[in-house]
Coordinates of C-alpha atoms and ligand atoms in Angstrom, one line a residue:
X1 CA -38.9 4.9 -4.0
X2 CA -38.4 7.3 -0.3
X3 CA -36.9 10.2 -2.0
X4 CA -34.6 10.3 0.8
X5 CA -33.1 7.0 0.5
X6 CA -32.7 8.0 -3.5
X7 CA -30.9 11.0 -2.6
X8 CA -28.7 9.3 -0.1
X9 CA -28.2 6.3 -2.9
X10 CA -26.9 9.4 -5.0
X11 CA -24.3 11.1 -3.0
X12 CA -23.4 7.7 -1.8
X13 CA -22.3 6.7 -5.4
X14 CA -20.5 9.9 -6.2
X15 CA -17.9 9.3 -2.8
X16 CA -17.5 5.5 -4.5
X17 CA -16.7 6.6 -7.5
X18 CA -13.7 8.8 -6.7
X19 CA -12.7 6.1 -4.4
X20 CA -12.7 3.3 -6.9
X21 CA -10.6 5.9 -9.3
X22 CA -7.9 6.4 -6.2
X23 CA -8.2 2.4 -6.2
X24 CA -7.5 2.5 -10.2
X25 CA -4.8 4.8 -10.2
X26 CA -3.0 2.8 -7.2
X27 CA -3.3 -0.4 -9.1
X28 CA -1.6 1.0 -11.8
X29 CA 1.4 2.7 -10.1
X30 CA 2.2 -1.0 -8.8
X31 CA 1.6 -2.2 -11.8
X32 CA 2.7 -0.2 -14.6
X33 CA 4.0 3.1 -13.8
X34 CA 7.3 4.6 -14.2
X35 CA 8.7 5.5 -11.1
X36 CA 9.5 9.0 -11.9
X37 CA 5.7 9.4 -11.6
X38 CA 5.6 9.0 -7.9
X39 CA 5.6 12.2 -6.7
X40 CA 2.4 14.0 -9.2
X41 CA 0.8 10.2 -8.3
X42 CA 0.9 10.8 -4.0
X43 CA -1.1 14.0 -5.1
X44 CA -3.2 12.9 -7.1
X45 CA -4.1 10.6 -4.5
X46 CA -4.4 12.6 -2.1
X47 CA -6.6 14.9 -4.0
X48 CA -9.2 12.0 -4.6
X49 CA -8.8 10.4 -1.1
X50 CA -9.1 13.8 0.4
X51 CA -12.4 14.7 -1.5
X52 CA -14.3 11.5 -1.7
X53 CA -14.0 12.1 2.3
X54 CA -15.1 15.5 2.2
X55 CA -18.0 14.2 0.3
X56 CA -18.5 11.6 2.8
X57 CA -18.6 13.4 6.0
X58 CA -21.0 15.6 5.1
X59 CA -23.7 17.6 7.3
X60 CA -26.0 16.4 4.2
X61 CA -25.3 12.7 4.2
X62 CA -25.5 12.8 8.4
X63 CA -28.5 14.4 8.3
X64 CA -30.3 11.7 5.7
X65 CA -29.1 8.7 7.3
X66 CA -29.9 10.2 11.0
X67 CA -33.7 10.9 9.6
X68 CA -34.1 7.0 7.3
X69 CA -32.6 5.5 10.7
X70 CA -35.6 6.4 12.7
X71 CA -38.0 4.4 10.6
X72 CA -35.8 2.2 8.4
X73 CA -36.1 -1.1 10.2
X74 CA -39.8 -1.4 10.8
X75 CA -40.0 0.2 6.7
X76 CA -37.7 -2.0 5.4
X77 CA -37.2 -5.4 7.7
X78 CA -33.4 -5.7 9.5
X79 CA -32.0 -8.2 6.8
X80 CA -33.1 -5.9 3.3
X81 CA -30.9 -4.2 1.6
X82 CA -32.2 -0.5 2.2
X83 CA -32.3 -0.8 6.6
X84 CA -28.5 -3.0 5.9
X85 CA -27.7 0.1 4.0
X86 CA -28.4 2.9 6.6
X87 CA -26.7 0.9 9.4
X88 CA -23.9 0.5 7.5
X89 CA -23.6 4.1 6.4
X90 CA -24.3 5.2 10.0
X91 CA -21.8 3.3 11.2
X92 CA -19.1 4.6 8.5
X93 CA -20.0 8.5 9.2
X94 CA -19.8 8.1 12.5
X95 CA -16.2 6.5 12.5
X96 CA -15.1 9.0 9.4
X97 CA -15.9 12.1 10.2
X98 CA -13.8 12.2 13.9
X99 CA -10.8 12.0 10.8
X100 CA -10.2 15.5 9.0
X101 CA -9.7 15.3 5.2
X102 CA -6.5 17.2 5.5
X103 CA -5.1 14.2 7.4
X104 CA -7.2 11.9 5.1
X105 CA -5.0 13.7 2.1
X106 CA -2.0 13.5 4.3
X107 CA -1.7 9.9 4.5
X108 CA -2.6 9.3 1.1
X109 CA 0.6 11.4 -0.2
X110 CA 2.4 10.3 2.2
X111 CA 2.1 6.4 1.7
X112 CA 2.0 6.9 -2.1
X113 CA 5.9 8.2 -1.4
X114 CA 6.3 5.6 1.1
X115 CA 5.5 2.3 -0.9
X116 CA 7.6 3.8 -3.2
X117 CA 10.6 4.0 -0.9
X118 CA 9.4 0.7 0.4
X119 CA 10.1 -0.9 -3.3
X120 CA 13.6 -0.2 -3.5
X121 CA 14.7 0.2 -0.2
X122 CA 13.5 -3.5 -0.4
X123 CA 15.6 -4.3 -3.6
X124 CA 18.8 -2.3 -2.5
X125 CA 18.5 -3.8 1.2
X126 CA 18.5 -0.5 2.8
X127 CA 16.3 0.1 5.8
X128 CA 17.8 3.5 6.7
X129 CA 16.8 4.8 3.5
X130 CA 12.9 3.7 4.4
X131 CA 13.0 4.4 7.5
X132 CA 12.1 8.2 7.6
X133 CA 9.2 7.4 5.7
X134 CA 8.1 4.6 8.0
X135 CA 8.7 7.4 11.0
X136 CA 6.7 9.5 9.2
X137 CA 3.8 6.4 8.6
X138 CA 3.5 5.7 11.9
X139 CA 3.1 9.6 13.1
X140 CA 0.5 10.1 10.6
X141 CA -1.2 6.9 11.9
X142 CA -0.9 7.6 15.4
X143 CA -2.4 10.6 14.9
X144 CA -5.1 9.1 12.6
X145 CA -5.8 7.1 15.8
X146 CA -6.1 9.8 18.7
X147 CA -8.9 11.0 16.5
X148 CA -11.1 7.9 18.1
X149 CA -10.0 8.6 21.5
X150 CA -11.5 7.8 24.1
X151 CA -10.9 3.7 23.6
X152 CA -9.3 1.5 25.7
X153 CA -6.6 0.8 23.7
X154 CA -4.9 2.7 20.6
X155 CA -4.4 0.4 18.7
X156 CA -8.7 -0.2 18.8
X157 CA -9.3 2.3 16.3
X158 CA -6.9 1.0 13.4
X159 CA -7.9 -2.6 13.8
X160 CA -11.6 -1.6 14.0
X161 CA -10.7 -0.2 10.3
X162 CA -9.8 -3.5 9.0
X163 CA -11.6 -6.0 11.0
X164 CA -15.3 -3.9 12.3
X165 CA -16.1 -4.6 15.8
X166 CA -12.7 -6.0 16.8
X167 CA -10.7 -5.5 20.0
X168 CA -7.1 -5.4 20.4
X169 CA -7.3 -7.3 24.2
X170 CA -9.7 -10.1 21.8
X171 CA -6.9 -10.2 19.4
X172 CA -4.0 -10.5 22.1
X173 CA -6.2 -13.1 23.8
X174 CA -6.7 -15.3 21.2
X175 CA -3.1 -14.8 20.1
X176 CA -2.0 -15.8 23.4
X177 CA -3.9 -18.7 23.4
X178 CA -2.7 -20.0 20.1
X179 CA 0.9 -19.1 20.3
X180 CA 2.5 -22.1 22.7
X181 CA 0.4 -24.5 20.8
X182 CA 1.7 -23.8 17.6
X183 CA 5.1 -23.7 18.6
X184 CA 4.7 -26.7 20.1
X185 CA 3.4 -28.5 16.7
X186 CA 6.6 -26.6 14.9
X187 CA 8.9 -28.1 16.8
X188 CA 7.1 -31.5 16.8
X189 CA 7.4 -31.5 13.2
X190 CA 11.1 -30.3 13.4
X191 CA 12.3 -33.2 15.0
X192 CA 10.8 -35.3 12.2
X193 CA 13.5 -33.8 9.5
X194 CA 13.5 -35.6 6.4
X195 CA 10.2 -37.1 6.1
X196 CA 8.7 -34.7 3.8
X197 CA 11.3 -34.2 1.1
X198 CA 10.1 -30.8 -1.6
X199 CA 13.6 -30.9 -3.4
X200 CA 11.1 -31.2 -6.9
X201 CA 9.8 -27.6 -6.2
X202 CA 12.9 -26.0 -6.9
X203 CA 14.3 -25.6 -10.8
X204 CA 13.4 -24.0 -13.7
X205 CA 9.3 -23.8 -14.1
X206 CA 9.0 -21.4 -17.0
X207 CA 6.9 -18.7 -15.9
X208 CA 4.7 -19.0 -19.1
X209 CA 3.7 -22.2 -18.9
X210 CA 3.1 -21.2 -15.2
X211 CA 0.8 -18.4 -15.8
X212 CA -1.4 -20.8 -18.2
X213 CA -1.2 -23.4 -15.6
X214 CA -2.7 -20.8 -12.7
X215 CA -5.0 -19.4 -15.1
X216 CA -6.9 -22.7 -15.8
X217 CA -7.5 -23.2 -11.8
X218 CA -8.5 -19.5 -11.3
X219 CA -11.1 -20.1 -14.5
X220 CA -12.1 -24.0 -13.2
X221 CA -12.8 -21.8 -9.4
X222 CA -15.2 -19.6 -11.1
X223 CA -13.2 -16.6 -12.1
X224 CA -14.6 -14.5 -15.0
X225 CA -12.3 -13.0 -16.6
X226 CA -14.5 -10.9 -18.8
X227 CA -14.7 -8.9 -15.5
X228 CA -11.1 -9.5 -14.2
X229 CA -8.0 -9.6 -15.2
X230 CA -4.1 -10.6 -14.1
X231 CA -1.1 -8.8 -13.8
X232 CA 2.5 -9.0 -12.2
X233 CA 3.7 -6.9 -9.6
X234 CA 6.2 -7.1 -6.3
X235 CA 3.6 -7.8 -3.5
X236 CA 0.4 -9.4 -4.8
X237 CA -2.9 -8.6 -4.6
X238 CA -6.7 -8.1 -5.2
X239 CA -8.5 -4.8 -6.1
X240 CA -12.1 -4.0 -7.2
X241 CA -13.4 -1.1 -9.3
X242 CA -16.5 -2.3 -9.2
X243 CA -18.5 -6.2 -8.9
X244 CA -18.0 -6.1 -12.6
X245 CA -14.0 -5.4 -13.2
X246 CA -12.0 -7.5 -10.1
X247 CA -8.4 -7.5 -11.0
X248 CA -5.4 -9.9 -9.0
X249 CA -1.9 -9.4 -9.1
X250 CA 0.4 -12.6 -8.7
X251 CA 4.4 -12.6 -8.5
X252 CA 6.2 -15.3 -10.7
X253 CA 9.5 -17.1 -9.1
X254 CA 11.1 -19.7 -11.9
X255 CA 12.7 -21.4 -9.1
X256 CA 10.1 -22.6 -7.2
X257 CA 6.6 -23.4 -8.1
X258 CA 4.2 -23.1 -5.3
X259 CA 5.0 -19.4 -5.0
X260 CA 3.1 -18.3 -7.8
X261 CA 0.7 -21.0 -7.6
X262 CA -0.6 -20.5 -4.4
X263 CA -0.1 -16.9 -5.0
X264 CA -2.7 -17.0 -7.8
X265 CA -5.2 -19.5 -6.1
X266 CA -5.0 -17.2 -2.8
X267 CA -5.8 -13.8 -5.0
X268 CA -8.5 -15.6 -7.4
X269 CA -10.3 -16.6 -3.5
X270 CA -10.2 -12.9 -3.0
X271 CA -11.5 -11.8 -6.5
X272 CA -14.0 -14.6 -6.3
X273 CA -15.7 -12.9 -3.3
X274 CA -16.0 -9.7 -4.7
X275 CA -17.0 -10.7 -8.4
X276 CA -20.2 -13.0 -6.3
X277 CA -21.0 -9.8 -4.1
X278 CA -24.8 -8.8 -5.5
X279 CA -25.2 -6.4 -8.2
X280 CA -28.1 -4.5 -5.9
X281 CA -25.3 -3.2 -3.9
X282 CA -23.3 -1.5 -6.8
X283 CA -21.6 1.6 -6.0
X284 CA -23.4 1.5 -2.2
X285 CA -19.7 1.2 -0.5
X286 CA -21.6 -2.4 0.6
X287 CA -20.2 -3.6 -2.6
X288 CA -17.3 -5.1 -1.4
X289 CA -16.2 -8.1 1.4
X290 CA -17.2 -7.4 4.7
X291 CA -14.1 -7.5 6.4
X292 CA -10.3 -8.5 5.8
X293 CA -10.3 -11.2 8.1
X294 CA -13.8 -12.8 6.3
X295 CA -11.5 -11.9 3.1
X296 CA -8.9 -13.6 3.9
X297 CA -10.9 -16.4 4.8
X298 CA -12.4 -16.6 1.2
X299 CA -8.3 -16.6 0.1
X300 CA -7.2 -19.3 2.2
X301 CA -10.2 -21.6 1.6
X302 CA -9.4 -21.7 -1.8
X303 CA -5.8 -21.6 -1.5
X304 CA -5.7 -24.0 1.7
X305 CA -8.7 -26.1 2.2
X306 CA -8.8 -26.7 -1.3
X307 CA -5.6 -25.9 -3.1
X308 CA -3.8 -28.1 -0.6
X309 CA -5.8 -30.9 -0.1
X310 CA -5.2 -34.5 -1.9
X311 CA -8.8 -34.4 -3.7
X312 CA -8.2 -31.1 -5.3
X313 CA -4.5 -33.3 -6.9
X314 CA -6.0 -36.0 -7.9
X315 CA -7.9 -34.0 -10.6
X316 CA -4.8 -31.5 -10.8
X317 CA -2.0 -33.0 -10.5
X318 CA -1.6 -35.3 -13.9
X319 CA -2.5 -32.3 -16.1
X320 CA 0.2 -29.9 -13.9
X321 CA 2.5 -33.5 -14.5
X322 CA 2.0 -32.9 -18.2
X323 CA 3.2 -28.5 -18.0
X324 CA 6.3 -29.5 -16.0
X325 CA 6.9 -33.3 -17.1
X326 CA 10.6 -33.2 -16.6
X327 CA 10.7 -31.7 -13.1
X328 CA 7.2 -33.6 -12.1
X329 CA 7.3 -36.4 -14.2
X330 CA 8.8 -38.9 -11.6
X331 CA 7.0 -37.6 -8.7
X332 CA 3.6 -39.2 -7.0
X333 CA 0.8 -37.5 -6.4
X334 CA 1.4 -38.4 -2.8
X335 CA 4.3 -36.5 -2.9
X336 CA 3.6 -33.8 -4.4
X337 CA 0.8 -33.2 -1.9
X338 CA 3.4 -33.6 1.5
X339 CA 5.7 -31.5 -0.1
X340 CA 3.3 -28.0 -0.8
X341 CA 2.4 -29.0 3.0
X342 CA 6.0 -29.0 4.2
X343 CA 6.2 -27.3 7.7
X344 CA 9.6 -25.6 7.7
X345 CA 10.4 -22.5 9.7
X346 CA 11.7 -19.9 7.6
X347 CA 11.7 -16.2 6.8
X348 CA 9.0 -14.8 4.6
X349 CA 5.3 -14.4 5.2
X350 CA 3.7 -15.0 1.6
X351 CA 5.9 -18.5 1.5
X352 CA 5.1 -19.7 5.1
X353 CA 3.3 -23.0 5.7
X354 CA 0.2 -23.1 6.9
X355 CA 1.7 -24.3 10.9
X356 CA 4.1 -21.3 10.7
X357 CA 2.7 -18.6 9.3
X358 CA 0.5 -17.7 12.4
X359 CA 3.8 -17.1 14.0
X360 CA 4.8 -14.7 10.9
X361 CA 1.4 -12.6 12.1
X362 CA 1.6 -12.8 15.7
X363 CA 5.3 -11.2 15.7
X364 CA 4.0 -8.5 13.1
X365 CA 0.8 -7.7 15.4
X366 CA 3.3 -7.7 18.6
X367 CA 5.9 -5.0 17.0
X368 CA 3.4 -2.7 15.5
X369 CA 2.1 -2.2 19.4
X370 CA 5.5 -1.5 20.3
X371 CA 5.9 1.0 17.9
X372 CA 3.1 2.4 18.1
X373 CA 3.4 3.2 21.6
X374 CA 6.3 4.6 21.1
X375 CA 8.3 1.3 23.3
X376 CA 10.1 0.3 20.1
X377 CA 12.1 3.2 18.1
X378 CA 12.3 2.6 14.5
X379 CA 16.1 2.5 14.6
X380 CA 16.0 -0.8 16.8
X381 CA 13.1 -2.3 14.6
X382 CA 15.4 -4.6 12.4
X383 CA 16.9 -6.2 15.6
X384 CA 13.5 -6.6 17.3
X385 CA 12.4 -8.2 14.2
X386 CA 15.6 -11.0 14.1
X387 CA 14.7 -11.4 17.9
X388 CA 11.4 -12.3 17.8
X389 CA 12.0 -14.9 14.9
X390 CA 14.7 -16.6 16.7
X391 CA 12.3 -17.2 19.9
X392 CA 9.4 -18.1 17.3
X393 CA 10.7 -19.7 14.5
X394 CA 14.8 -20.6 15.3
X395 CA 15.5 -18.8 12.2
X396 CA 16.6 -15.2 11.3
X397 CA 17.1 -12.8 8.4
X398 CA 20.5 -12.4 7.1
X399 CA 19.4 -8.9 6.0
X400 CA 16.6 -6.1 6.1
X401 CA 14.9 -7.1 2.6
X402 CA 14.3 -10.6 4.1
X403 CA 13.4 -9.2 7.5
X404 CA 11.6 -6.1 7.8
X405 CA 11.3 -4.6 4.5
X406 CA 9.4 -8.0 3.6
X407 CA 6.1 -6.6 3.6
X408 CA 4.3 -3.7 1.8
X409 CA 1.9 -2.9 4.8
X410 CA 3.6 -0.9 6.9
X411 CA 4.5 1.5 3.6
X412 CA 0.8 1.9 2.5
X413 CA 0.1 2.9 6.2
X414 CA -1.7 -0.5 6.9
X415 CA -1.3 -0.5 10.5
X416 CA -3.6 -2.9 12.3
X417 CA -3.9 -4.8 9.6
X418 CA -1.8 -7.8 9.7
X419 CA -3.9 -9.9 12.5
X420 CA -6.7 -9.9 10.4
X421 CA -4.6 -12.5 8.3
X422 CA -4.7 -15.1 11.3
X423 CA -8.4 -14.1 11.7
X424 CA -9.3 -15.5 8.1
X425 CA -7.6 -18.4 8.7
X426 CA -9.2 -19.3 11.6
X427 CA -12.9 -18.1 9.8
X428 CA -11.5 -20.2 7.0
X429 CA -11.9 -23.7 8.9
X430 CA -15.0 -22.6 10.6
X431 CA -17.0 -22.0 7.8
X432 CA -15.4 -24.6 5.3
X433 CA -16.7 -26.9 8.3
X434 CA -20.1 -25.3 7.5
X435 CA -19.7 -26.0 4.2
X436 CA -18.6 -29.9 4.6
X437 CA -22.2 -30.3 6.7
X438 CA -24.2 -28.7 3.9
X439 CA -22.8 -30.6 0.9
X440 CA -22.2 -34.4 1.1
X441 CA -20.6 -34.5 -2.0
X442 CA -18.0 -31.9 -1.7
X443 CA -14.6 -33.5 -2.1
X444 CA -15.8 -35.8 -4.9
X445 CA -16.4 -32.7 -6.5
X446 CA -13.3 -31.5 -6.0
X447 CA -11.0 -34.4 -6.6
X448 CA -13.4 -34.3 -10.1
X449 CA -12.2 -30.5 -10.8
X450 CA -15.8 -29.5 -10.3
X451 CA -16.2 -26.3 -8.1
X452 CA -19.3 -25.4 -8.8
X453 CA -21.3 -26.4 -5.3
X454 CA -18.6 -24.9 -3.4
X455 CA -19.1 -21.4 -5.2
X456 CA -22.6 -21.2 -5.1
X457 CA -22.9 -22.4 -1.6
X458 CA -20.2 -19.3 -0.6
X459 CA -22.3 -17.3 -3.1
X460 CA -25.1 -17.8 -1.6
X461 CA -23.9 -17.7 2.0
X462 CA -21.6 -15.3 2.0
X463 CA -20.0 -13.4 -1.0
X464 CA -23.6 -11.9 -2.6
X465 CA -24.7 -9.8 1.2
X466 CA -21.6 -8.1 0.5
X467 CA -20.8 -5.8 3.8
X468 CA -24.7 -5.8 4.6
X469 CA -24.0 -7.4 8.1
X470 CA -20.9 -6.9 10.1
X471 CA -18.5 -9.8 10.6
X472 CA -19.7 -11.1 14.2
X473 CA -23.4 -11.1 12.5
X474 CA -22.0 -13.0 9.2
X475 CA -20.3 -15.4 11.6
X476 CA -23.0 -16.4 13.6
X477 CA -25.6 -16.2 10.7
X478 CA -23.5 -18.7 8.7
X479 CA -22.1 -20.9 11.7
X480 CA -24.1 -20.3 14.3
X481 CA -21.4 -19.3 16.2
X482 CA -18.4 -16.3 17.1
X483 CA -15.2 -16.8 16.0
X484 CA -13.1 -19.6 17.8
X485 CA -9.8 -20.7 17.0
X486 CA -10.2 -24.3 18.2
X487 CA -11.2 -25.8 15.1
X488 CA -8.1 -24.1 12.9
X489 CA -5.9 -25.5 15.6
X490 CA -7.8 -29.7 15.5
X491 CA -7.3 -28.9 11.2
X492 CA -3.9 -28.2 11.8
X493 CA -2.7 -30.8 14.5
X494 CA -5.1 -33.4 12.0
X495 CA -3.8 -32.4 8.5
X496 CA 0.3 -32.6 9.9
X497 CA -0.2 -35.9 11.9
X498 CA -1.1 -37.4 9.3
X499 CA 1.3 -35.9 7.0
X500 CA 4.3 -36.0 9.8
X501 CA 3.3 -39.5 11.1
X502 CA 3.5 -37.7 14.7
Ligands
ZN601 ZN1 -5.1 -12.2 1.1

């Protein structure tokens, strides 16, 4: 093997390892630590963030990657691992090292305190109490920012973070494009009021039988648990330590089903990527999704085009009949289906149907400008927030915890990072579409419980390259073509036609 690649391979695994254990330790303050050990947690945090970066941006690791990029692609061939690898690792020095690991730390400390803040400023309803630490988010991140200057727009360099490649003018544009349409369909469906009735998803589900319930779908997806695990926390999620140990968190609600349901179906689509990435890119860095927007369109495949589509109930919905028979036991499977589709404007995210919750992201993307430069103070946030739902939605909060303290993001410093939510969706359609062409047989599978095609064809297409290509390349090598949001939008007007009779 080039003895420079080896050595590269080697310093390359050391920075993944301490940023797997600042992963490891973050799951397990939201999962399981006290509270009172906040403070030593932000610094030990910081202390890993700020070192695996120091590690990172080193002359050393430049200075090999600057030297196997000269010959790597006629050595190796574009698509191998080793030329994907130097690209990639170009690409991530050259955006890293314009940051300096004191601010690296910074942000890490900071954001640990944050989150924390976050959580029960959330529970006690008190945005004042949250708000210095947002202020002191935002300064950090603006500042994390400047570092990438000259670009054309400020928020570039934190979206580029999330979503490689992307531009915040591309992001307003197609936002623009999409937003009078979908208000349109929302207020379409509106004026048909009572023709989807979801009554039956309220009661008592007993979170137990719940869990078992969400469990069997994550395993009948393709889950392996030997390398995963569940566990409960306040804002759910997905984490990786490494291809073999994928963990999801999910959030229980007794009184209404779908929340966990969904919840768990939407994480397992996550964890289902990374647990199919290829075990030649362990501990690489290119051992994870390539993107959050080509993540989240791995979560709302699963949870969407599959988890709410009539041929995944027909398999599904006697057995879930049989857990819940005295709150399901009268409905029809054509019922239950309209009613976990049930367009309804309302006032948090994670719950939102598929119509509205585009409108959820585009106000998010369209306040985080405004604060950021600087033409929306914090202490007017909460009314901006109820503004912009009553244009979008006709509905707003009653109070902070349902408004703006909704979300974790803005707490872990995850600026920028909301519009990649609408950008999985959209990839979501496009490449389930992709999938539809390739296999003839896919919703018999499905409506037979069988997932099997559907993995490997994802497996093989998308989850096992890991980040070797950037997104626009994945894109086009899958579909053939860049991101559009036309077919999301003919899914959505399609799907709710039928279900609204409009
Ligand atoms: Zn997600």
């Amino acid at each position: 093997m080039n003895i420079k690649l080896q050595t590269l391979k080697m310093r390359l695994a050391e920075v993944v390892d301490l940023q797997r254990s600042a992963a490891l330790l973050s799951w397990e303050q939201q999962t399981y630590m006290p509270p009172g050990g906040a403070k030593a947690r932000a610094e030990q945090l910081a202390t890993l963030q700020g070192l695996a970066h120091r590690l990172f941006i080193t002359d050393e690791i430049g200075g090999l990657v600057k030297e196997l990029s000269n010959s790597s692609e006629q050595q190796w061939g574009y698509d191998t691992n080793e030329a994907s690898l130097i690209r990639f690792v170009a690409r991530q020095h050259e955006r890293e090292r314009k940051v300096p690991s004191e601010l690296v730390a910074e942000l890490a400390s900071t954001t640990a305190l944050a989150q924390e803040a976050w959580a029960l400023a959330r529970q006690n309803d008190d945005y004042p109490t949250f708000q210095p630490h947002l202020q002191r988010v935002i300064n950090l991140t603006r500042q994390q920012a400047e570092c990438f200057a000259p670009y054309s727009h400020l928020y570039d360099p934190l979206l580029d973070k999330y979503e490689p490649g992307m531009k915040t003018s591309e992001v307003q544009k197609m936002f623009t494009g999409m937003k009078d349409e979908l208000i349109d369909l929302v207020n379409k469906i509106n004026s048909r009021t009572g023709v989807v009735k979801n009554e039956f998803l309220y009661g008592d589900f007993d979170i137990d039988r719940q869990r078992e319930f969400g469990l069997c779908i994550a395993k009948k997806f393709g889950y392996d648990l030997d390398r995963g695990r569940q566990d409960e926390t306040l804002h759910p999620f997905c984490t990786h330590f490494s291809i073999d140990d994928v963990r999801i968190t999910t959030r229980f609600d007794n009184g209404f089903l779908p929340s966990a349901l969904f919840g768990t179906m939407h994480e397992v689509g996550h964890a289902l990527y990374e647990q199919g990435i290829s075990p030649d890119l362990d501990r690489t860095g290119m051992d994870t999704g390539v993107s959050l927007g080509v993540h989240e369109s791995q979560s709302r495949l699963w949870e969407n085009l599959v988890g709410r589509s009539q041929s995944f109930w027909m398999h599904f919905f006697p057995k879930l009949q049989m857990v819940f028979p005295e709150e399901l036991g009268e409905v029809t499977q054509d019922e239950f289906y309209r009613a976990i589709n049930r367009c309804e404007p309302s006032l948090i995210r994670v719950e939102a149907d598929e119509v509205t919750y585009n409108l959820h992201i585009i106000i998010r993307f369209e306040l985080e400008l405004e604060l950021l430069s600087g033409d929306l103070h914090l202490n007017d946030l909460p009314g901006a927030w109820r503004e912009k739902y009553k244009d979008y939605l006709g509905v707003a909060p009653h109070n902070d915890a349902d408004g703006v303290l909704q979300d974790i993001h803005w707490s872990i410093g995850a600026i920028g990072y909301f519009a990649t939510y609408t950008i999985g969706n959209l990839l979501s359609v496009q490449l389930f579409d992709c999938v539809q062409t390739d296999i003839i047989d896919l919703e018999a599978d499905i409506s037979k419980g069988n997932f099997d095609s559907l993995l490997h064809w994802l497996r093989e297409n998308i989850y096992c390259h890991g980040s070797k290509f950037t997104p626009v390349e994945l894109v086009e090598r899958v579909t053939g073509d860049s991101m559009d949001s036309r077919p999301y939008l003919n899914y959505l007007q399609n799907k709710y036609s039928d279900i609204y009779n409009l």
